[in-house]
Amino acid sequence: MTETILKIDGMSCPMCESHVNDVVRSKFKVKKVTSSHKKGETVIVSESSLNASELSEAIGATGYKVLSVDSHPYVKKGLFSR
């Protein structure tokens, strides 16, 4: 599993978060996607790593700008993990 964190410019409300999440879900095979307009980021959990340029292009088509993409192995955070 891979966690991809996108820094996104242009999200200003919960509806913006929803637009970004919908685009990611429709264009890519993901397990989970959450966005925060306050943090200016989207976190994606997927089985395999996603193509950064394809992510930027898909999100850019909705009017938002991807500033950075950071991918790393996903570590599930449980109730008793540190």
mmCIF file with all atom_site columns, C-alpha atoms in Angstrom:
data_model
loop_
_atom_site.group_PDB
_atom_site.id
_atom_site.type_symbol
_atom_site.label_atom_id
_atom_site.label_alt_id
_atom_site.label_comp_id
_atom_site.label_asym_id
_atom_site.label_entity_id
_atom_site.label_seq_id
_atom_site.pdbx_PDB_ins_code
_atom_site.Cartn_x
_atom_site.Cartn_y
_atom_site.Cartn_z
_atom_site.occupancy
_atom_site.B_iso_or_equiv
_atom_site.pdbx_formal_charge
_atom_site.auth_seq_id
_atom_site.auth_comp_id
_atom_site.auth_asym_id
_atom_site.auth_atom_id
_atom_site.pdbx_PDB_model_num
ATOM 1  C CA . MET A 1 1  ? 0.000   0.000  0.000   1.00 0.00 ? 1  MET A CA 1
ATOM 2  C CA . THR A 1 2  ? 1.126   3.519  -0.805  1.00 0.00 ? 2  THR A CA 1
ATOM 3  C CA . GLU A 1 3  ? 0.194   6.833  0.762   1.00 0.00 ? 3  GLU A CA 1
ATOM 4  C CA . THR A 1 4  ? 0.391   9.847  -1.536  1.00 0.00 ? 4  THR A CA 1
ATOM 5  C CA . ILE A 1 5  ? 0.162   13.356 -0.113  1.00 0.00 ? 5  ILE A CA 1
ATOM 6  C CA . LEU A 1 6  ? -0.627  16.193 -2.510  1.00 0.00 ? 6  LEU A CA 1
ATOM 7  C CA . LYS A 1 7  ? -0.230  19.857 -1.614  1.00 0.00 ? 7  LYS A CA 1
ATOM 8  C CA . ILE A 1 8  ? -2.948  21.673 -3.562  1.00 0.00 ? 8  ILE A CA 1
ATOM 9  C CA . ASP A 1 9  ? -3.518  25.376 -4.169  1.00 0.00 ? 9  ASP A CA 1
ATOM 10 C CA . GLY A 1 10 ? -7.012  26.734 -4.741  1.00 0.00 ? 10 GLY A CA 1
ATOM 11 C CA . MET A 1 11 ? -9.202  24.712 -2.373  1.00 0.00 ? 11 MET A CA 1
ATOM 12 C CA . SER A 1 12 ? -11.192 27.149 -0.255  1.00 0.00 ? 12 SER A CA 1
ATOM 13 C CA . CYS A 1 13 ? -14.216 25.214 1.022   1.00 0.00 ? 13 CYS A CA 1
ATOM 14 C CA . PRO A 1 14 ? -15.607 21.717 1.684   1.00 0.00 ? 14 PRO A CA 1
ATOM 15 C CA . MET A 1 15 ? -17.114 21.645 -1.839  1.00 0.00 ? 15 MET A CA 1
ATOM 16 C CA . CYS A 1 16 ? -13.603 22.097 -3.262  1.00 0.00 ? 16 CYS A CA 1
ATOM 17 C CA . GLU A 1 17 ? -12.494 19.092 -1.211  1.00 0.00 ? 17 GLU A CA 1
ATOM 18 C CA . SER A 1 18 ? -15.369 17.092 -2.661  1.00 0.00 ? 18 SER A CA 1
ATOM 19 C CA . HIS A 1 19 ? -14.459 18.056 -6.247  1.00 0.00 ? 19 HIS A CA 1
ATOM 20 C CA . VAL A 1 20 ? -10.856 16.933 -5.769  1.00 0.00 ? 20 VAL A CA 1
ATOM 21 C CA . ASN A 1 21 ? -11.902 13.677 -4.057  1.00 0.00 ? 21 ASN A CA 1
ATOM 22 C CA . ASP A 1 22 ? -14.388 12.884 -6.849  1.00 0.00 ? 22 ASP A CA 1
ATOM 23 C CA . VAL A 1 23 ? -11.775 13.426 -9.558  1.00 0.00 ? 23 VAL A CA 1
ATOM 24 C CA . VAL A 1 24 ? -9.238  11.206 -7.795  1.00 0.00 ? 24 VAL A CA 1
ATOM 25 C CA . ARG A 1 25 ? -11.808 8.441  -7.235  1.00 0.00 ? 25 ARG A CA 1
ATOM 26 C CA . SER A 1 26 ? -13.030 8.538  -10.841 1.00 0.00 ? 26 SER A CA 1
ATOM 27 C CA . LYS A 1 27 ? -9.595  8.595  -12.526 1.00 0.00 ? 27 LYS A CA 1
ATOM 28 C CA . PHE A 1 28 ? -7.512  6.359  -10.251 1.00 0.00 ? 28 PHE A CA 1
ATOM 29 C CA . LYS A 1 29 ? -7.916  3.084  -8.382  1.00 0.00 ? 29 LYS A CA 1
ATOM 30 C CA . VAL A 1 30 ? -7.683  4.162  -4.747  1.00 0.00 ? 30 VAL A CA 1
ATOM 31 C CA . LYS A 1 31 ? -8.610  2.674  -1.390  1.00 0.00 ? 31 LYS A CA 1
ATOM 32 C CA . LYS A 1 32 ? -9.169  6.006  0.383   1.00 0.00 ? 32 LYS A CA 1
ATOM 33 C CA . VAL A 1 33 ? -8.952  9.704  -0.418  1.00 0.00 ? 33 VAL A CA 1
ATOM 34 C CA . THR A 1 34 ? -9.431  12.654 1.937   1.00 0.00 ? 34 THR A CA 1
ATOM 35 C CA . SER A 1 35 ? -8.882  16.353 1.347   1.00 0.00 ? 35 SER A CA 1
ATOM 36 C CA . SER A 1 36 ? -8.549  19.361 3.614   1.00 0.00 ? 36 SER A CA 1
ATOM 37 C CA . HIS A 1 37 ? -8.971  22.881 2.277   1.00 0.00 ? 37 HIS A CA 1
ATOM 38 C CA . LYS A 1 38 ? -7.600  24.254 5.561   1.00 0.00 ? 38 LYS A CA 1
ATOM 39 C CA . LYS A 1 39 ? -4.345  22.289 5.202   1.00 0.00 ? 39 LYS A CA 1
ATOM 40 C CA . GLY A 1 40 ? -4.337  22.584 1.406   1.00 0.00 ? 40 GLY A CA 1
ATOM 41 C CA . GLU A 1 41 ? -3.717  18.882 0.969   1.00 0.00 ? 41 GLU A CA 1
ATOM 42 C CA . THR A 1 42 ? -5.167  15.623 -0.276  1.00 0.00 ? 42 THR A CA 1
ATOM 43 C CA . VAL A 1 43 ? -4.126  12.245 1.146   1.00 0.00 ? 43 VAL A CA 1
ATOM 44 C CA . ILE A 1 44 ? -4.591  9.165  -1.043  1.00 0.00 ? 44 ILE A CA 1
ATOM 45 C CA . VAL A 1 45 ? -4.145  5.527  -0.023  1.00 0.00 ? 45 VAL A CA 1
ATOM 46 C CA . SER A 1 46 ? -3.780  3.078  -2.922  1.00 0.00 ? 46 SER A CA 1
ATOM 47 C CA . GLU A 1 47 ? -2.558  -0.456 -3.597  1.00 0.00 ? 47 GLU A CA 1
ATOM 48 C CA . SER A 1 48 ? 0.277   0.812  -5.816  1.00 0.00 ? 48 SER A CA 1
ATOM 49 C CA . SER A 1 49 ? 1.973   4.138  -6.393  1.00 0.00 ? 49 SER A CA 1
ATOM 50 C CA . LEU A 1 50 ? 0.175   6.671  -8.574  1.00 0.00 ? 50 LEU A CA 1
ATOM 51 C CA . ASN A 1 51 ? 1.680   8.657  -11.443 1.00 0.00 ? 51 ASN A CA 1
ATOM 52 C CA . ALA A 1 52 ? 2.379   12.184 -10.166 1.00 0.00 ? 52 ALA A CA 1
ATOM 53 C CA . SER A 1 53 ? 1.993   13.878 -13.552 1.00 0.00 ? 53 SER A CA 1
ATOM 54 C CA . GLU A 1 54 ? -1.340  12.134 -14.209 1.00 0.00 ? 54 GLU A CA 1
ATOM 55 C CA . LEU A 1 55 ? -2.576  13.220 -10.759 1.00 0.00 ? 55 LEU A CA 1
ATOM 56 C CA . SER A 1 56 ? -1.495  16.815 -11.401 1.00 0.00 ? 56 SER A CA 1
ATOM 57 C CA . GLU A 1 57 ? -3.137  16.823 -14.827 1.00 0.00 ? 57 GLU A CA 1
ATOM 58 C CA . ALA A 1 58 ? -6.454  15.364 -13.598 1.00 0.00 ? 58 ALA A CA 1
ATOM 59 C CA . ILE A 1 59 ? -6.693  17.757 -10.642 1.00 0.00 ? 59 ILE A CA 1
ATOM 60 C CA . GLY A 1 60 ? -5.462  20.692 -12.731 1.00 0.00 ? 60 GLY A CA 1
ATOM 61 C CA . ALA A 1 61 ? -8.342  20.132 -15.156 1.00 0.00 ? 61 ALA A CA 1
ATOM 62 C CA . THR A 1 62 ? -10.744 20.979 -12.308 1.00 0.00 ? 62 THR A CA 1
ATOM 63 C CA . GLY A 1 63 ? -9.087  24.351 -11.673 1.00 0.00 ? 63 GLY A CA 1
ATOM 64 C CA . TYR A 1 64 ? -6.790  23.479 -8.756  1.00 0.00 ? 64 TYR A CA 1
ATOM 65 C CA . LYS A 1 65 ? -3.010  23.438 -8.849  1.00 0.00 ? 65 LYS A CA 1
ATOM 66 C CA . VAL A 1 66 ? -0.923  20.585 -7.430  1.00 0.00 ? 66 VAL A CA 1
ATOM 67 C CA . LEU A 1 67 ? 2.130   22.139 -5.761  1.00 0.00 ? 67 LEU A CA 1
ATOM 68 C CA . SER A 1 68 ? 3.861   18.933 -4.641  1.00 0.00 ? 68 SER A CA 1
ATOM 69 C CA . VAL A 1 69 ? 3.449   15.159 -4.580  1.00 0.00 ? 69 VAL A CA 1
ATOM 70 C CA . ASP A 1 70 ? 4.998   12.955 -1.886  1.00 0.00 ? 70 ASP A CA 1
ATOM 71 C CA . SER A 1 71 ? 4.574   9.160  -1.926  1.00 0.00 ? 71 SER A CA 1
ATOM 72 C CA . HIS A 1 72 ? 5.736   6.654  0.645   1.00 0.00 ? 72 HIS A CA 1
ATOM 73 C CA . PRO A 1 73 ? 4.724   3.223  1.965   1.00 0.00 ? 73 PRO A CA 1
ATOM 74 C CA . TYR A 1 74 ? 1.474   3.377  3.914   1.00 0.00 ? 74 TYR A CA 1
ATOM 75 C CA . VAL A 1 75 ? 1.562   2.367  7.568   1.00 0.00 ? 75 VAL A CA 1
ATOM 76 C CA . LYS A 1 76 ? -1.878  1.769  9.033   1.00 0.00 ? 76 LYS A CA 1
ATOM 77 C CA . LYS A 1 77 ? -2.360  3.658  12.269  1.00 0.00 ? 77 LYS A CA 1
ATOM 78 C CA . GLY A 1 78 ? -4.229  1.550  14.792  1.00 0.00 ? 78 GLY A CA 1
ATOM 79 C CA . LEU A 1 79 ? -5.708  2.322  18.152  1.00 0.00 ? 79 LEU A CA 1
ATOM 80 C CA . PHE A 1 80 ? -2.626  1.184  20.066  1.00 0.00 ? 80 PHE A CA 1
ATOM 81 C CA . SER A 1 81 ? 0.118   2.237  17.617  1.00 0.00 ? 81 SER A CA 1
ATOM 82 C CA . ARG A 1 82 ? 2.670   4.842  18.560  1.00 0.00 ? 82 ARG A CA 1
#
